[in-house]
Tab-separated table of C-alpha atoms in Angstrom:
chain	number	residue	atom	x	y	z
A	1	MET	CA	-55.753	172.013	-5.852
A	2	THR	CA	-57.099	175.042	-4.034
A	3	LEU	CA	-55.986	176.170	-0.620
A	4	GLN	CA	-59.362	175.159	0.798
A	5	GLU	CA	-58.943	171.582	-0.414
A	6	ALA	CA	-55.370	171.209	0.817
A	7	GLN	CA	-54.657	169.370	4.035
A	8	PRO	CA	-53.683	171.614	6.944
A	9	ILE	CA	-50.117	171.375	8.230
A	10	THR	CA	-51.273	169.566	11.373
A	11	ALA	CA	-52.301	166.640	9.157
A	12	LEU	CA	-48.910	166.611	7.421
A	13	LEU	CA	-46.320	167.438	10.065
A	14	ASP	CA	-45.937	167.080	13.827
A	15	PRO	CA	-43.747	169.060	16.240
A	16	GLU	CA	-41.519	165.998	16.815
A	17	THR	CA	-40.511	166.002	13.143
A	18	VAL	CA	-39.719	169.721	13.301
A	19	GLN	CA	-37.634	169.075	16.413
A	20	SER	CA	-35.743	166.202	14.761
A	21	ILE	CA	-34.888	168.475	11.835
A	22	ALA	CA	-33.696	171.184	14.251
A	23	ASP	CA	-31.633	168.516	16.048
A	24	GLU	CA	-29.703	167.928	12.813
A	25	ILE	CA	-29.298	171.587	11.934
A	26	TRP	CA	-28.143	173.109	15.207
A	27	PRO	CA	-24.897	171.130	15.733
A	28	THR	CA	-23.839	171.408	12.090
A	29	LEU	CA	-24.845	174.996	11.352
A	30	VAL	CA	-24.927	176.800	14.715
A	31	GLY	CA	-21.959	174.950	16.163
A	32	ASP	CA	-20.649	171.849	17.899
A	33	GLY	CA	-22.665	171.042	21.004
A	34	GLU	CA	-25.376	173.600	20.186
A	35	ALA	CA	-29.028	172.568	20.445
A	36	PHE	CA	-32.499	173.899	19.960
A	37	VAL	CA	-34.207	172.787	23.172
A	38	PRO	CA	-37.987	172.323	22.895
A	39	VAL	CA	-38.701	173.799	26.306
A	40	PRO	CA	-40.472	177.165	26.124
A	41	VAL	CA	-39.214	180.196	27.997
A	42	ALA	CA	-40.880	183.588	28.368
A	43	PRO	CA	-41.206	185.231	24.962
A	44	PRO	CA	-39.127	188.374	24.442
A	45	ALA	CA	-40.778	191.808	24.265
A	46	GLU	CA	-39.219	192.532	20.895
A	47	VAL	CA	-38.811	189.896	18.209
A	48	VAL	CA	-37.421	189.481	14.731
A	49	SER	CA	-38.364	186.721	12.299
A	50	ALA	CA	-36.836	185.078	9.271
A	51	TRP	CA	-38.885	182.855	6.999
A	52	VAL	CA	-39.083	181.035	3.698
A	53	THR	CA	-42.279	180.214	1.859
A	54	ILE	CA	-43.235	176.784	0.557
A	55	THR	CA	-45.429	176.709	-2.535
A	56	GLY	CA	-46.996	173.463	-3.678
A	57	PRO	CA	-49.745	171.111	-2.534
A	58	TRP	CA	-49.302	172.825	0.848
A	59	ASN	CA	-48.733	176.574	0.853
A	60	GLY	CA	-47.245	178.407	3.767
A	61	ALA	CA	-44.066	179.471	5.477
A	62	VAL	CA	-41.429	178.203	7.871
A	63	VAL	CA	-40.746	181.001	10.340
A	64	LEU	CA	-37.940	181.342	12.883
A	65	THR	CA	-38.584	183.967	15.577
A	66	CYS	CA	-36.387	185.260	18.414
A	67	ALA	CA	-35.214	188.444	20.122
A	68	PRO	CA	-32.852	190.651	18.091
A	69	ALA	CA	-30.079	189.949	20.611
A	70	THR	CA	-30.592	186.199	20.159
A	71	ALA	CA	-30.419	186.642	16.383
A	72	GLY	CA	-27.082	188.432	16.879
A	73	ALA	CA	-25.748	185.646	19.088
A	74	LEU	CA	-26.900	183.043	16.536
A	75	ALA	CA	-25.042	184.900	13.770
A	76	GLU	CA	-21.872	185.030	15.890
A	77	SER	CA	-22.139	181.317	16.550
A	78	VAL	CA	-22.849	180.401	12.927
A	79	LEU	CA	-19.941	182.550	11.727
A	80	MET	CA	-17.677	181.427	14.604
A	81	THR	CA	-16.655	185.026	15.216
A	82	ARG	CA	-14.328	185.810	18.076
A	83	PRO	CA	-13.760	189.196	19.708
A	84	PRO	CA	-12.891	191.793	18.534
A	85	THR	CA	-14.723	190.726	15.369
A	86	VAL	CA	-18.359	191.769	15.475
A	87	VAL	CA	-21.188	190.772	13.178
A	88	ASP	CA	-23.054	193.573	11.430
A	89	ASP	CA	-26.799	193.815	10.807
A	90	GLU	CA	-26.406	192.348	7.342
A	91	ASP	CA	-24.660	189.265	8.740
A	92	VAL	CA	-27.353	188.843	11.395
A	93	ALA	CA	-30.146	188.993	8.808
A	94	ASP	CA	-28.185	186.683	6.504
A	95	ALA	CA	-27.485	184.101	9.226
A	96	LEU	CA	-31.053	184.071	10.560
A	97	GLY	CA	-32.352	183.835	6.991
A	98	GLU	CA	-30.063	180.891	6.232
A	99	LEU	CA	-31.224	179.068	9.366
A	100	ALA	CA	-34.834	179.574	8.227
A	101	ASN	CA	-33.824	178.498	4.726
A	102	VAL	CA	-32.250	175.225	5.860
A	103	LEU	CA	-35.161	174.531	8.219
A	104	GLY	CA	-37.572	175.271	5.362
A	105	GLY	CA	-35.725	173.076	2.884
A	106	ASN	CA	-35.732	170.119	5.233
A	107	ILE	CA	-39.371	170.613	6.223
A	108	LYS	CA	-40.323	170.936	2.553
A	109	SER	CA	-38.732	167.546	1.925
A	110	VAL	CA	-41.175	165.810	4.308
A	111	LEU	CA	-44.271	167.561	2.889
A	112	PRO	CA	-46.179	166.457	-0.217
A	113	GLY	CA	-44.530	167.634	-3.430
A	114	PRO	CA	-43.663	168.881	-5.863
A	115	SER	CA	-43.204	172.234	-4.218
A	116	SER	CA	-40.799	175.142	-4.333
A	117	LEU	CA	-39.016	177.130	-1.680
A	118	GLY	CA	-38.915	180.933	-1.639
A	119	LEU	CA	-35.896	183.043	-0.804
A	120	PRO	CA	-35.353	183.965	2.867
A	121	GLN	CA	-37.151	187.064	4.113
A	122	ILE	CA	-36.573	189.012	7.336
A	123	GLY	CA	-38.883	191.204	9.365
A	124	SER	CA	-42.144	190.863	11.249
A	125	ALA	CA	-43.516	187.361	10.908
A	126	PRO	CA	-46.389	186.916	8.477
A	127	ALA	CA	-49.829	186.610	10.070
A	128	THR	CA	-51.053	183.107	10.783
A	129	GLY	CA	-54.311	181.851	9.323
A	130	ARG	CA	-56.358	178.838	10.378
A	131	LEU	CA	-55.458	177.502	13.799
A	132	ASP	CA	-55.214	173.935	12.479
A	133	ASP	CA	-52.769	175.090	9.805
A	134	VAL	CA	-50.058	175.999	12.291
A	135	CYS	CA	-47.375	173.678	13.687
A	136	ARG	CA	-45.295	175.517	16.265
A	137	VAL	CA	-42.387	174.504	18.468
A	138	ASN	CA	-41.682	177.004	21.237
A	139	GLY	CA	-38.179	176.387	22.486
A	140	GLN	CA	-34.917	177.942	23.475
A	141	TRP	CA	-31.286	178.222	22.527
A	142	ARG	CA	-28.737	179.068	25.232
A	143	GLY	CA	-31.692	179.911	27.493
A	144	GLN	CA	-33.192	182.448	25.068
A	145	SER	CA	-36.603	182.077	23.457
A	146	LEU	CA	-36.673	180.721	19.925
A	147	THR	CA	-39.773	179.638	18.039
A	148	ILE	CA	-40.108	177.587	14.869
A	149	THR	CA	-43.516	177.994	13.242
A	150	VAL	CA	-44.746	176.160	10.157
A	151	GLN	CA	-47.845	178.077	9.170
A	152	GLY	CA	-50.347	177.956	6.349
A	153	ALA	CA	-50.532	180.780	3.879
A	154	THR	CA	-52.730	183.781	4.229
A	155	GLU	CA	-53.171	186.105	1.284
A	156	ALA	CA	-50.493	188.439	2.644
A	157	LEU	CA	-47.914	185.668	2.807
A	158	HIS	CA	-47.111	185.555	-0.894
A	159	PRO	CA	-46.148	188.968	-2.214
A	160	SER	CA	-45.545	188.624	-5.922
A	161	GLY	CA	-42.034	188.162	-7.213
A	162	THR	CA	-40.431	186.607	-4.157
A	163	GLU	CA	-40.472	183.009	-5.293
A	164	VAL	CA	-37.783	181.461	-7.410
A	165	PRO	CA	-39.144	178.531	-9.419
A	166	GLN	CA	-37.115	175.360	-9.265
B	1	MET	CA	-7.258	173.457	-8.134
B	2	LYS	CA	-9.621	176.422	-8.170
B	3	ILE	CA	-13.096	176.135	-6.605
B	4	LEU	CA	-15.921	178.612	-7.270
B	5	VAL	CA	-18.284	178.805	-4.263
B	6	THR	CA	-21.665	180.238	-5.280
B	7	ASP	CA	-24.350	181.300	-2.831
B	8	ASP	CA	-26.381	184.485	-2.417
B	9	SER	CA	-25.763	184.208	1.332
B	10	ARG	CA	-22.333	185.485	2.381
B	11	VAL	CA	-22.756	183.572	5.622
B	12	MET	CA	-23.325	180.315	3.755
B	13	ARG	CA	-20.345	180.943	1.455
B	14	GLN	CA	-18.185	181.321	4.559
B	15	ILE	CA	-19.596	178.099	6.012
B	16	VAL	CA	-18.959	176.199	2.762
B	17	ILE	CA	-15.371	177.510	2.577
B	18	ARG	CA	-14.809	176.653	6.254
B	19	THR	CA	-16.191	173.158	5.718
B	20	LEU	CA	-13.930	172.647	2.696
B	21	ARG	CA	-10.959	173.458	4.934
B	22	GLN	CA	-12.235	171.197	7.729
B	23	ALA	CA	-12.627	168.399	5.199
B	24	GLY	CA	-8.960	168.753	4.304
B	25	TYR	CA	-9.345	170.666	1.043
B	26	ASP	CA	-7.385	173.613	2.360
B	27	ASP	CA	-4.740	174.020	-0.316
B	28	HIS	CA	-7.046	175.080	-3.135
B	29	ASP	CA	-7.804	178.532	-4.525
B	30	ILE	CA	-11.300	179.689	-3.596
B	31	VAL	CA	-13.276	182.260	-5.551
B	32	GLU	CA	-16.833	183.340	-4.775
B	33	ALA	CA	-19.965	184.192	-6.746
B	34	VAL	CA	-23.143	185.757	-5.373
B	35	ASP	CA	-25.710	184.161	-7.698
B	36	GLY	CA	-26.033	181.971	-10.777
B	37	ARG	CA	-25.389	184.788	-13.223
B	38	ASP	CA	-22.213	185.792	-11.381
B	39	ALA	CA	-21.118	182.145	-11.352
B	40	PHE	CA	-21.767	181.777	-15.080
B	41	GLU	CA	-19.591	184.813	-15.781
B	42	LYS	CA	-16.851	183.711	-13.369
B	43	VAL	CA	-16.615	180.266	-14.931
B	44	GLY	CA	-15.515	182.200	-18.026
B	45	SER	CA	-13.219	184.692	-16.311
B	46	GLU	CA	-11.812	182.655	-13.403
B	47	LYS	CA	-11.761	179.251	-15.105
B	48	PRO	CA	-12.455	177.213	-11.935
B	49	ASP	CA	-11.972	173.454	-11.889
B	50	LEU	CA	-15.096	172.934	-9.767
B	51	VAL	CA	-18.263	174.917	-9.067
B	52	LEU	CA	-20.061	174.410	-5.746
B	53	SER	CA	-23.428	176.114	-6.024
B	54	ASP	CA	-26.569	176.834	-4.056
B	55	TRP	CA	-29.785	176.013	-5.921
B	56	ASN	CA	-32.206	178.753	-4.979
B	57	MET	CA	-30.792	182.214	-5.723
B	58	PRO	CA	-32.020	185.512	-7.160
B	59	GLU	CA	-31.138	186.594	-10.711
B	60	MET	CA	-30.244	183.083	-11.860
B	61	SER	CA	-30.724	179.872	-9.912
B	62	GLY	CA	-28.047	177.214	-9.624
B	63	ILE	CA	-29.814	174.822	-11.977
B	64	GLU	CA	-30.292	177.593	-14.546
B	65	CYS	CA	-26.590	178.379	-14.256
B	66	LEU	CA	-25.634	174.739	-14.824
B	67	GLU	CA	-27.974	174.454	-17.817
B	68	ALA	CA	-26.589	177.689	-19.269
B	69	LEU	CA	-23.015	176.474	-18.797
B	70	ARG	CA	-23.687	173.171	-20.536
B	71	ALA	CA	-25.594	174.944	-23.333
B	72	ALA	CA	-22.553	177.190	-23.789
B	73	GLY	CA	-20.301	174.151	-24.061
B	74	SER	CA	-18.685	174.335	-20.618
B	75	GLN	CA	-18.005	170.965	-19.011
B	76	VAL	CA	-16.741	172.400	-15.714
B	77	ALA	CA	-17.295	170.022	-12.780
B	78	PHE	CA	-20.429	171.201	-10.951
B	79	GLY	CA	-22.045	170.191	-7.658
B	80	PHE	CA	-24.906	171.589	-5.639
B	81	VAL	CA	-24.864	172.568	-1.957
B	82	THR	CA	-28.489	173.288	-1.204
B	83	SER	CA	-31.023	173.383	1.620
B	84	GLU	CA	-33.119	170.593	0.147
B	85	GLY	CA	-32.268	167.264	-1.352
B	86	SER	CA	-35.482	165.677	-2.567
B	87	PRO	CA	-35.210	162.759	-5.029
B	88	GLU	CA	-36.771	164.993	-7.719
B	89	MET	CA	-34.101	167.649	-7.245
B	90	ARG	CA	-31.309	165.085	-7.226
B	91	GLU	CA	-32.644	163.640	-10.482
B	92	LYS	CA	-32.970	167.092	-12.041
B	93	ALA	CA	-29.435	167.958	-10.946
B	94	ALA	CA	-28.002	164.724	-12.333
B	95	ASN	CA	-29.876	165.102	-15.621
B	96	ALA	CA	-28.455	168.598	-16.009
B	97	GLY	CA	-24.932	167.270	-15.520
B	98	ALA	CA	-24.231	167.848	-11.820
B	99	LEU	CA	-21.791	165.422	-10.204
B	100	PHE	CA	-23.401	165.524	-6.748
B	101	LEU	CA	-25.885	167.295	-4.518
B	102	ILE	CA	-24.968	168.035	-0.908
B	103	ALA	CA	-28.024	168.843	1.222
B	104	LYS	CA	-27.761	171.345	4.064
B	105	PRO	CA	-27.067	170.863	6.889
B	106	PHE	CA	-23.726	169.271	6.085
B	107	ASN	CA	-20.448	168.606	7.833
B	108	GLU	CA	-16.920	167.822	6.722
B	109	ASP	CA	-17.759	164.113	6.316
B	110	THR	CA	-20.604	164.968	3.940
B	111	PHE	CA	-18.149	167.026	1.905
B	112	LYS	CA	-15.530	164.271	1.880
B	113	ASP	CA	-18.091	161.712	0.689
B	114	ALA	CA	-19.192	163.952	-2.175
B	115	LEU	CA	-15.852	165.462	-3.132
B	116	ASP	CA	-13.381	162.590	-2.845
B	117	GLY	CA	-12.679	161.599	-6.393
B	118	VAL	CA	-13.778	164.984	-7.706
B	119	ILE	CA	-11.037	167.023	-6.040
B	120	ALA	CA	-7.584	165.686	-6.706
């Protein structure tokens, strides 16, 4: 099946499903009583993203985007650190990547298969392609902007050698 | 009992170890491996009683590690802790000799359900 023949993500997934997956992940991974709230707030000036690719009948990525400070707070919450312990940059990237990884794994499970999940990547979010191949939930965590985007692949999304076959 | 926790994410290894403690398995020795190849080698050197492994990792995936262990004659108890739990993956894991597959996100109850009977 070619990319052109594949159904866009909007035909396969709705924001409510993404939210329900986030509802399961936040209390177990981020911490008791924590929630991803699907109410948008002003986007931060500077952002960082973590994402995993999905390769199969639908090709694309699941991207988690927030301010660097929010990523740091997420890592502290995931790791349950208490002062004076501080998380380093590696922990922040690791924690944000794992959140994207678990989101991606659960979203993959509701998409047509068989498909495979790539390893988490961190940086500037990949460019989005067709408008109808994007499912985005703009929300917040502890009042800070957080966005989950499930977006179809563009050519730049799949650098060679990043996927691990399953 | 010695448990080998395998994940390329240090954060996730910490979460798995924390969840083991929360589930009441807090009197076991824990050793860690950073990918499937490391786990394969540590099954030989550390002789764990149980391997808890991520699926998707660089160098060697969890399923490749399990297949390599069984091909080498190791019958060490092996379970997956992975971000996806599709029926196809569960079947592949079971066919390769895994005892269980825990899908992320998980909590201590998920661990108890999977591990009771495996961990003495």
